[in-house]
């Protein structure tokens, strides 16, 4: 059986965690801070749990320079359950309610006709934004969902680029737009936005590149991400939500009105105002998962000890270094390796490529050779095949260097 040090894991998620965090986790699972009980056994409403929650929230604010204020310019940090897929729904429930609440405040009559104007703008640039748009259509009806762009229409039916903004068809009237949605990094297709798009009430799924680079928080109404890529374990989802779209700064539509107009009322466990009002403790929060996230965040802060905002720059530099190293090998052996996405939108987190144009035997040989060297988790997503290197934060530079050497060796053998 190989030791942990002998294996370099590049799986797409759950992703590797820093070994020191796991070592400390093994201790607190048995006895948290000499309390005599394990961390999974303490009450989520205990002083210890509240301290864990406060530390994790504070660490995240420092890392991403998240405004802290009770006014509309501030942002709430929420911990939820249900993964990114749960937030596909939560986003729709919330933003539709905010939109209709604002409309009802202006007009008391003819709301059914006015509600027909509702639009949710989606930028479909990969498998996950496609799923999010499909969930929106399922909840509110396809007639209310506007596909701003569909990258497949610009690349022979396949994802792999972000079409230029001058080809987008955003809803023309801002007052009709409840949200503009994009997925910052598409894990399946290896596509990453170089910078945020523009749009009314901007909402981002950052599940797979969260905490890998600075984020312009103030441009967004909300950002969410599952923790299991760069932050922690699979038990929690993090949402960063602007106070401007939360009570008392925003008026939510009454559930009776939503039902009357045929619009959905979401479950309370996905209700952002409820979660925010209760400091993420409305239901039993998995405190161990929050603790893991807090430990990972503290390590990132320790990488950037100088007090500056945001403090994620060191991790960004490391992520860039690893991805550039790996893409350099791929580009240097273009007769063996074929990078899938367009060069302008290559993901730093998920490096997707084919071997010998997708030759099945060549790709099997690549994966077998990699596993023989302890390089694991490189098989592409089942829907697209190929090879995928997931370059998440806990993947060490040394692991990326080891993989780069193997890729060089394999390419040399294929050329011989």
CSV table of C-alpha atoms in Angstrom, one decimal:
chain,number,residue,atom,x,y,z
A,1,UNK,CA,0.0,0.0,0.0
A,2,UNK,CA,1.5,3.4,-1.0
A,3,UNK,CA,2.1,6.1,1.6
A,4,UNK,CA,0.4,9.4,1.2
A,5,UNK,CA,3.7,11.0,0.3
A,6,UNK,CA,4.1,8.6,-2.6
A,7,UNK,CA,0.8,9.6,-4.3
A,8,UNK,CA,0.1,12.9,-6.2
A,9,UNK,CA,-3.6,13.2,-6.6
A,10,UNK,CA,-5.1,15.4,-9.4
A,11,UNK,CA,-8.8,14.4,-9.1
A,12,UNK,CA,-11.5,16.9,-10.0
A,13,UNK,CA,-13.2,16.7,-6.6
A,14,UNK,CA,-13.3,16.0,-3.8
A,15,UNK,CA,-9.8,17.4,-4.1
A,16,UNK,CA,-6.7,16.8,-2.0
A,17,UNK,CA,-6.4,18.6,1.3
A,18,UNK,CA,-3.2,19.8,2.9
A,19,UNK,CA,-1.7,17.0,4.8
A,20,UNK,CA,-1.0,19.1,8.0
A,21,UNK,CA,-4.8,20.0,8.1
A,22,UNK,CA,-5.7,16.3,7.9
A,23,UNK,CA,-3.2,15.4,10.6
A,24,UNK,CA,-4.7,18.0,12.9
A,25,UNK,CA,-8.2,16.9,11.9
A,26,UNK,CA,-7.4,13.3,13.1
A,27,UNK,CA,-6.6,14.8,16.5
A,28,UNK,CA,-9.7,17.0,16.9
A,29,UNK,CA,-12.0,14.3,15.8
A,30,UNK,CA,-11.1,12.4,18.9
A,31,UNK,CA,-10.5,15.3,21.4
A,32,UNK,CA,-11.2,18.9,20.4
A,33,UNK,CA,-9.0,21.3,22.4
A,34,UNK,CA,-8.7,19.0,25.4
A,35,UNK,CA,-12.4,19.1,25.9
A,36,UNK,CA,-12.7,15.3,26.1
A,37,UNK,CA,-15.1,15.2,23.2
A,38,UNK,CA,-14.6,15.1,19.4
A,39,UNK,CA,-15.3,18.1,17.2
A,40,UNK,CA,-18.2,16.2,15.5
A,41,UNK,CA,-19.8,15.8,18.9
A,42,UNK,CA,-19.9,19.4,20.0
A,43,UNK,CA,-23.1,21.4,19.7
A,44,UNK,CA,-23.3,23.7,16.7
A,45,UNK,CA,-24.6,26.3,19.1
A,46,UNK,CA,-21.8,26.0,21.6
A,47,UNK,CA,-19.2,28.7,22.3
A,48,UNK,CA,-16.6,26.4,20.6
A,49,UNK,CA,-18.6,26.1,17.5
A,50,UNK,CA,-19.4,29.8,17.3
A,51,UNK,CA,-15.6,30.5,17.6
A,52,UNK,CA,-14.9,28.2,14.7
A,53,UNK,CA,-17.6,29.8,12.6
A,54,UNK,CA,-16.4,33.3,13.4
A,55,UNK,CA,-12.7,32.4,12.6
A,56,UNK,CA,-13.7,30.9,9.3
A,57,UNK,CA,-15.8,33.9,8.3
A,58,UNK,CA,-13.1,36.4,9.4
A,59,UNK,CA,-10.4,34.5,7.5
A,60,UNK,CA,-12.5,34.5,4.3
A,61,UNK,CA,-13.1,38.2,4.6
A,62,UNK,CA,-9.3,38.8,4.8
A,63,UNK,CA,-8.5,36.5,1.9
A,64,UNK,CA,-10.9,38.1,-0.5
A,65,UNK,CA,-11.4,41.6,0.9
A,66,UNK,CA,-15.1,41.1,1.5
A,67,UNK,CA,-16.8,44.3,2.7
A,68,UNK,CA,-18.1,44.0,6.3
A,69,UNK,CA,-20.9,46.4,7.0
A,70,UNK,CA,-24.6,46.3,8.0
A,71,UNK,CA,-25.3,48.7,5.2
A,72,UNK,CA,-26.1,47.8,1.6
A,73,UNK,CA,-22.5,47.9,0.7
A,74,UNK,CA,-21.7,45.0,3.0
A,75,UNK,CA,-21.7,41.2,2.3
A,76,UNK,CA,-22.8,38.2,4.3
A,77,UNK,CA,-20.9,35.0,4.4
A,78,UNK,CA,-23.2,32.0,4.6
A,79,UNK,CA,-22.5,28.3,5.1
A,80,UNK,CA,-25.1,26.0,3.6
A,81,UNK,CA,-25.7,22.4,2.6
A,82,UNK,CA,-26.7,21.0,-0.7
A,83,UNK,CA,-23.6,21.7,-2.7
A,84,UNK,CA,-23.3,23.9,-5.8
A,85,UNK,CA,-26.3,22.1,-7.3
A,86,UNK,CA,-28.4,23.3,-4.3
A,87,UNK,CA,-27.3,26.8,-5.0
A,88,UNK,CA,-28.5,26.5,-8.6
A,89,UNK,CA,-31.9,26.5,-7.1
A,90,UNK,CA,-31.3,28.9,-4.2
A,91,UNK,CA,-30.1,31.6,-6.6
A,92,UNK,CA,-33.3,31.4,-8.6
A,93,UNK,CA,-35.6,31.3,-5.6
A,94,UNK,CA,-33.9,34.3,-4.0
A,95,UNK,CA,-33.3,36.6,-7.0
A,96,UNK,CA,-36.8,36.0,-8.4
A,97,UNK,CA,-38.2,36.9,-5.0
A,98,UNK,CA,-36.1,40.1,-4.8
A,99,UNK,CA,-37.1,41.1,-8.3
A,100,UNK,CA,-40.8,40.5,-7.7
A,101,UNK,CA,-40.6,42.2,-4.3
A,102,UNK,CA,-39.2,45.4,-5.9
A,103,UNK,CA,-41.9,45.2,-8.6
A,104,UNK,CA,-44.7,44.8,-6.0
A,105,UNK,CA,-43.5,47.8,-4.1
A,106,UNK,CA,-43.9,50.0,-7.2
A,107,UNK,CA,-47.2,48.5,-8.5
A,108,UNK,CA,-50.2,47.0,-6.8
A,109,UNK,CA,-52.2,46.2,-9.9
A,110,UNK,CA,-51.4,44.3,-13.0
A,111,UNK,CA,-48.6,42.3,-11.4
A,112,UNK,CA,-49.4,39.2,-13.5
A,113,UNK,CA,-48.7,41.1,-16.7
A,114,UNK,CA,-45.6,42.7,-15.3
A,115,UNK,CA,-44.3,39.4,-14.0
A,116,UNK,CA,-44.3,38.1,-17.6
A,117,UNK,CA,-41.3,40.4,-18.2
A,118,UNK,CA,-39.1,38.5,-15.7
A,119,UNK,CA,-35.8,37.4,-17.2
A,120,UNK,CA,-32.9,35.4,-15.9
A,121,UNK,CA,-29.8,35.8,-18.1
A,122,UNK,CA,-27.4,32.8,-18.3
A,123,UNK,CA,-24.0,32.6,-19.9
A,124,UNK,CA,-23.7,29.0,-20.9
A,125,UNK,CA,-20.0,28.3,-21.3
A,126,UNK,CA,-19.7,24.7,-20.1
A,127,UNK,CA,-21.5,21.7,-18.5
A,128,UNK,CA,-22.1,23.4,-15.1
A,129,UNK,CA,-23.6,26.6,-16.3
A,130,UNK,CA,-25.7,24.6,-18.7
A,131,UNK,CA,-27.1,22.6,-15.7
A,132,UNK,CA,-27.7,25.8,-13.8
A,133,UNK,CA,-29.7,27.3,-16.7
A,134,UNK,CA,-31.7,24.0,-17.0
A,135,UNK,CA,-32.6,24.2,-13.3
A,136,UNK,CA,-33.7,27.8,-13.7
A,137,UNK,CA,-35.9,26.8,-16.6
A,138,UNK,CA,-37.4,23.9,-14.6
A,139,UNK,CA,-38.2,26.2,-11.7
A,140,UNK,CA,-39.6,29.3,-13.5
A,141,UNK,CA,-40.3,28.2,-17.0
A,142,UNK,CA,-38.0,28.3,-20.1
A,143,UNK,CA,-39.8,31.5,-21.3
A,144,UNK,CA,-38.2,33.4,-18.4
A,145,UNK,CA,-34.6,32.2,-19.0
A,146,UNK,CA,-32.5,34.0,-21.6
A,147,UNK,CA,-29.5,32.3,-22.9
A,148,UNK,CA,-27.1,35.2,-23.3
A,149,UNK,CA,-24.6,33.0,-25.0
A,150,UNK,CA,-24.1,29.3,-25.7
A,151,UNK,CA,-20.5,28.5,-26.4
A,152,UNK,CA,-21.4,25.3,-28.3
A,153,UNK,CA,-22.9,27.4,-31.1
A,154,UNK,CA,-19.5,28.9,-31.7
A,155,UNK,CA,-17.4,25.7,-31.6
A,156,UNK,CA,-19.1,23.0,-33.6
A,157,UNK,CA,-21.4,21.9,-30.9
A,158,UNK,CA,-18.7,21.6,-28.2
A,159,UNK,CA,-17.7,23.7,-25.2
A,160,UNK,CA,-14.2,25.2,-25.1
A,161,UNK,CA,-14.4,28.9,-25.5
A,162,UNK,CA,-16.2,32.0,-24.2
A,163,UNK,CA,-17.8,33.8,-27.2
A,164,UNK,CA,-16.9,37.5,-27.5
A,165,UNK,CA,-19.3,39.9,-25.7
A,166,UNK,CA,-20.4,41.5,-28.9
A,167,UNK,CA,-22.1,38.3,-29.8
A,168,UNK,CA,-24.1,38.1,-26.5
A,169,UNK,CA,-27.8,38.7,-26.4
A,170,UNK,CA,-28.3,40.1,-22.9
A,171,UNK,CA,-31.8,41.2,-21.9
A,172,UNK,CA,-32.1,44.8,-23.1
A,173,UNK,CA,-34.1,46.3,-20.2
A,174,UNK,CA,-32.2,46.0,-16.9
A,175,UNK,CA,-35.4,46.3,-14.9
A,176,UNK,CA,-36.5,43.0,-16.4
A,177,UNK,CA,-33.3,41.1,-15.3
A,178,UNK,CA,-33.5,39.3,-12.0
A,179,UNK,CA,-29.9,37.9,-12.4
A,180,UNK,CA,-27.0,37.5,-14.8
A,181,UNK,CA,-25.4,34.1,-14.1
A,182,UNK,CA,-22.0,32.7,-15.0
A,183,UNK,CA,-19.8,29.8,-14.0
A,184,UNK,CA,-16.3,31.2,-13.4
A,185,UNK,CA,-14.5,27.9,-14.0
A,186,UNK,CA,-15.9,24.9,-15.9
A,187,UNK,CA,-14.3,21.8,-14.5
A,188,UNK,CA,-15.5,19.4,-17.2
A,189,UNK,CA,-14.5,21.5,-20.1
A,190,UNK,CA,-11.4,23.3,-18.8
A,191,UNK,CA,-12.8,26.9,-19.4
A,192,UNK,CA,-12.1,29.8,-17.1
A,193,UNK,CA,-13.2,33.4,-17.3
A,194,UNK,CA,-10.2,35.7,-17.5
A,195,UNK,CA,-12.2,38.3,-15.8
A,196,UNK,CA,-15.9,38.7,-14.7
A,197,UNK,CA,-18.5,39.5,-17.3
A,198,UNK,CA,-20.8,42.5,-17.1
A,199,UNK,CA,-24.4,42.1,-16.2
A,200,UNK,CA,-27.3,43.2,-14.0
A,201,UNK,CA,-27.3,41.4,-10.6
A,202,UNK,CA,-24.2,39.4,-11.3
A,203,UNK,CA,-24.1,35.9,-9.7
A,204,UNK,CA,-21.1,33.6,-10.0
A,205,UNK,CA,-20.6,29.9,-9.4
A,206,UNK,CA,-16.9,29.8,-8.3
A,207,UNK,CA,-16.9,26.2,-6.9
A,208,UNK,CA,-13.8,25.1,-8.6
A,209,UNK,CA,-11.5,28.2,-8.6
A,210,UNK,CA,-12.6,29.7,-5.3
A,211,UNK,CA,-9.6,31.1,-3.3
A,212,UNK,CA,-7.2,30.6,-6.2
A,213,UNK,CA,-7.1,34.3,-7.2
A,214,UNK,CA,-8.5,37.7,-6.1
A,215,UNK,CA,-12.2,38.3,-6.8
A,216,UNK,CA,-13.9,41.7,-7.4
A,217,UNK,CA,-16.5,41.0,-4.8
A,218,UNK,CA,-18.2,44.4,-5.3
A,219,UNK,CA,-19.2,43.6,-8.9
A,220,UNK,CA,-21.3,40.7,-7.7
A,221,UNK,CA,-24.7,40.4,-6.1
A,222,UNK,CA,-23.7,36.9,-5.0
A,223,UNK,CA,-20.9,34.3,-5.3
A,224,UNK,CA,-21.2,30.7,-4.2
A,225,UNK,CA,-19.1,27.6,-4.3
A,226,UNK,CA,-19.0,24.1,-3.0
A,227,UNK,CA,-16.1,23.7,-0.5
A,228,UNK,CA,-14.7,20.4,-1.9
A,229,UNK,CA,-12.3,21.8,-4.5
A,230,UNK,CA,-10.0,24.4,-2.9
A,231,UNK,CA,-11.6,25.0,0.5
A,232,UNK,CA,-12.4,21.8,2.3
A,233,UNK,CA,-14.7,18.8,2.5
A,234,UNK,CA,-18.0,18.1,0.8
A,235,UNK,CA,-20.2,19.0,3.7
A,236,UNK,CA,-20.6,22.7,3.2
A,237,UNK,CA,-21.3,25.3,0.5
A,238,UNK,CA,-20.2,28.9,0.9
A,239,UNK,CA,-22.2,31.8,-0.4
A,240,UNK,CA,-21.1,35.5,-0.3
A,241,UNK,CA,-24.3,37.6,-0.6
A,242,UNK,CA,-24.6,41.3,-0.9
A,243,UNK,CA,-26.7,43.0,1.8
A,244,UNK,CA,-28.3,45.0,-1.0
A,245,UNK,CA,-30.3,41.9,-2.0
A,246,UNK,CA,-31.1,40.9,1.6
A,247,UNK,CA,-33.6,42.3,4.0
A,248,UNK,CA,-33.9,45.0,5.2
A,249,UNK,CA,-32.2,46.5,2.1
A,250,UNK,CA,-34.3,44.4,-0.3
A,251,UNK,CA,-37.9,43.5,0.0
A,252,UNK,CA,-38.7,39.9,-0.6
A,253,UNK,CA,-41.9,38.9,-2.4
A,254,UNK,CA,-44.6,37.4,-0.2
A,255,UNK,CA,-44.9,33.6,-0.8
A,256,UNK,CA,-48.6,34.0,-1.4
A,257,UNK,CA,-47.8,36.4,-4.3
A,258,UNK,CA,-45.2,34.0,-5.7
A,259,UNK,CA,-47.7,31.1,-5.7
A,260,UNK,CA,-50.4,33.3,-7.2
A,261,UNK,CA,-48.1,34.2,-10.1
A,262,UNK,CA,-47.0,30.6,-10.6
A,263,UNK,CA,-43.4,31.3,-9.4
A,264,UNK,CA,-41.6,29.0,-7.0
A,265,UNK,CA,-41.2,29.3,-3.2
A,266,UNK,CA,-38.0,27.7,-2.1
A,267,UNK,CA,-37.3,25.4,0.9
A,268,UNK,CA,-36.2,27.2,4.1
A,269,UNK,CA,-32.8,25.5,4.2
A,270,UNK,CA,-31.9,27.2,0.9
A,271,UNK,CA,-33.4,30.6,1.9
A,272,UNK,CA,-30.6,33.1,2.1
A,273,UNK,CA,-32.4,35.6,4.4
A,274,UNK,CA,-33.2,32.9,6.9
A,275,UNK,CA,-29.6,31.5,6.8
A,276,UNK,CA,-28.2,35.1,7.1
A,277,UNK,CA,-30.5,36.0,10.0
A,278,UNK,CA,-29.4,33.0,11.9
A,279,UNK,CA,-25.7,33.3,11.2
A,280,UNK,CA,-25.8,30.0,9.2
A,281,UNK,CA,-27.1,28.1,12.3
A,282,UNK,CA,-30.8,27.8,11.3
A,283,UNK,CA,-30.3,24.1,11.0
A,284,UNK,CA,-27.5,21.9,12.3
A,285,UNK,CA,-24.3,23.1,10.6
A,286,UNK,CA,-21.6,20.5,10.1
A,287,UNK,CA,-19.0,22.3,12.3
A,288,UNK,CA,-16.2,19.9,11.5
A,289,UNK,CA,-16.5,20.9,7.8
A,290,UNK,CA,-16.4,24.6,8.7
A,291,UNK,CA,-13.4,23.9,10.9
A,292,UNK,CA,-11.6,22.2,8.0
A,293,UNK,CA,-12.4,25.2,5.8
A,294,UNK,CA,-11.1,27.6,8.5
A,295,UNK,CA,-7.8,25.6,8.7
A,296,UNK,CA,-7.3,25.7,5.0
A,297,UNK,CA,-8.0,29.4,4.9
A,298,UNK,CA,-5.6,30.0,7.8
A,299,UNK,CA,-2.8,28.3,5.8
A,300,UNK,CA,-3.5,30.6,2.9
A,301,UNK,CA,-3.3,33.6,5.2
A,302,UNK,CA,0.0,32.3,6.6
A,303,UNK,CA,1.3,32.3,3.0
A,304,UNK,CA,0.7,36.0,2.8
A,305,UNK,CA,1.6,37.3,6.3
A,306,UNK,CA,1.8,40.9,5.3
A,307,UNK,CA,-1.4,42.7,6.1
A,308,UNK,CA,-2.8,43.7,2.8
A,309,UNK,CA,-6.1,43.1,1.0
A,310,UNK,CA,-6.9,40.8,-0.6
A,311,UNK,CA,-4.4,38.3,0.8
A,312,UNK,CA,-4.8,35.6,-1.8
A,313,UNK,CA,-2.1,36.9,-4.1
A,314,UNK,CA,0.5,34.3,-3.0
A,315,UNK,CA,-1.8,31.5,-3.8
A,316,UNK,CA,-2.7,33.0,-7.2
A,317,UNK,CA,1.0,33.1,-8.1
A,318,UNK,CA,1.5,29.5,-7.1
A,319,UNK,CA,-1.6,28.4,-9.1
A,320,UNK,CA,-0.3,30.3,-12.1
A,321,UNK,CA,3.1,28.8,-11.8
A,322,UNK,CA,1.8,25.2,-11.8
A,323,UNK,CA,-0.6,25.7,-14.6
A,324,UNK,CA,1.9,27.5,-16.8
A,325,UNK,CA,4.4,24.7,-16.3
A,326,UNK,CA,1.9,22.1,-17.4
A,327,UNK,CA,0.6,24.0,-20.3
A,328,UNK,CA,4.1,24.6,-21.5
A,329,UNK,CA,4.8,20.9,-21.7
A,330,UNK,CA,1.5,20.3,-23.6
A,331,UNK,CA,2.2,23.1,-26.1
A,332,UNK,CA,5.8,21.9,-26.5
A,333,UNK,CA,4.6,18.5,-27.6
A,334,UNK,CA,1.6,19.5,-29.7
A,335,UNK,CA,2.2,16.4,-31.9
A,336,UNK,CA,1.3,14.2,-28.9
A,337,UNK,CA,-1.0,16.4,-26.7
A,338,UNK,CA,-4.0,18.5,-27.8
A,339,UNK,CA,-5.3,21.0,-25.3
A,340,UNK,CA,-9.1,21.0,-25.6
A,341,UNK,CA,-10.2,24.6,-24.8
A,342,UNK,CA,-9.2,27.8,-26.7
A,343,UNK,CA,-6.0,29.3,-25.5
A,344,UNK,CA,-7.7,32.5,-24.5
A,345,UNK,CA,-9.9,30.7,-21.8
A,346,UNK,CA,-7.6,27.9,-20.6
A,347,UNK,CA,-8.5,27.0,-17.0
A,348,UNK,CA,-5.7,27.2,-14.4
A,349,UNK,CA,-7.6,24.7,-12.3
A,350,UNK,CA,-8.7,22.0,-14.8
A,351,UNK,CA,-6.3,21.3,-17.6
A,352,UNK,CA,-8.1,19.3,-20.2
A,353,UNK,CA,-6.3,17.6,-23.1
A,354,UNK,CA,-6.3,14.6,-25.5
A,355,UNK,CA,-3.4,12.3,-26.3
A,356,UNK,CA,-2.8,11.7,-30.0
A,357,UNK,CA,-6.1,13.4,-30.9
A,358,UNK,CA,-8.1,11.2,-28.6
A,359,UNK,CA,-6.6,7.8,-29.5
A,360,UNK,CA,-8.1,5.4,-26.9
A,361,UNK,CA,-5.1,3.2,-26.6
A,362,UNK,CA,-2.7,6.1,-26.3
A,363,UNK,CA,-4.8,7.7,-23.5
A,364,UNK,CA,-5.0,4.4,-21.7
A,365,UNK,CA,-1.3,4.1,-21.9
A,366,UNK,CA,-0.8,7.6,-20.5
A,367,UNK,CA,-3.1,6.9,-17.5
A,368,UNK,CA,-1.5,3.5,-16.8
A,369,UNK,CA,2.0,5.0,-16.9
A,370,UNK,CA,0.9,7.9,-14.7
A,371,UNK,CA,-0.6,5.6,-12.1
A,372,UNK,CA,2.7,3.6,-12.1
A,373,UNK,CA,4.4,6.7,-10.9
A,374,UNK,CA,1.8,7.6,-8.3
A,375,UNK,CA,0.1,10.2,-10.4
A,376,UNK,CA,-3.6,9.6,-9.8
A,377,UNK,CA,-6.9,11.0,-10.7
A,378,UNK,CA,-6.1,12.1,-14.3
A,379,UNK,CA,-9.0,10.6,-16.2
A,380,UNK,CA,-11.3,13.1,-17.9
A,381,UNK,CA,-14.9,13.5,-17.0
A,382,UNK,CA,-17.1,10.6,-18.2
A,383,UNK,CA,-19.1,12.9,-20.5
A,384,UNK,CA,-16.1,14.1,-22.5
A,385,UNK,CA,-13.3,11.6,-21.9
A,386,UNK,CA,-9.6,12.5,-22.4
A,387,UNK,CA,-7.2,13.6,-19.7
A,388,UNK,CA,-7.9,16.2,-17.0
A,389,UNK,CA,-5.3,17.6,-14.6
A,390,UNK,CA,-7.0,19.3,-11.7
A,391,UNK,CA,-4.6,21.8,-10.3
A,392,UNK,CA,-6.3,22.8,-7.1
A,393,UNK,CA,-4.6,24.7,-4.3
A,394,UNK,CA,-3.5,21.7,-2.3
A,395,UNK,CA,-1.7,20.2,-5.3
A,396,UNK,CA,1.9,21.0,-4.4
A,397,UNK,CA,4.4,22.5,-6.9
A,398,UNK,CA,6.5,19.4,-6.5
A,399,UNK,CA,3.5,17.2,-7.6
A,400,UNK,CA,3.0,19.4,-10.6
A,401,UNK,CA,6.7,19.2,-11.4
A,402,UNK,CA,6.6,15.4,-11.1
A,403,UNK,CA,3.7,15.2,-13.5
A,404,UNK,CA,5.4,17.6,-15.9
A,405,UNK,CA,8.4,15.3,-16.0
A,406,UNK,CA,6.2,12.3,-16.7
A,407,UNK,CA,4.4,14.1,-19.5
A,408,UNK,CA,7.8,15.0,-21.1
A,409,UNK,CA,8.9,11.3,-20.8
A,410,UNK,CA,5.7,10.0,-22.3
A,411,UNK,CA,5.8,12.4,-25.2
A,412,UNK,CA,9.4,11.5,-25.9
A,413,UNK,CA,8.5,7.8,-26.0
A,414,UNK,CA,5.6,8.4,-28.4
A,415,UNK,CA,7.8,10.3,-30.7
A,416,UNK,CA,10.5,7.7,-30.7
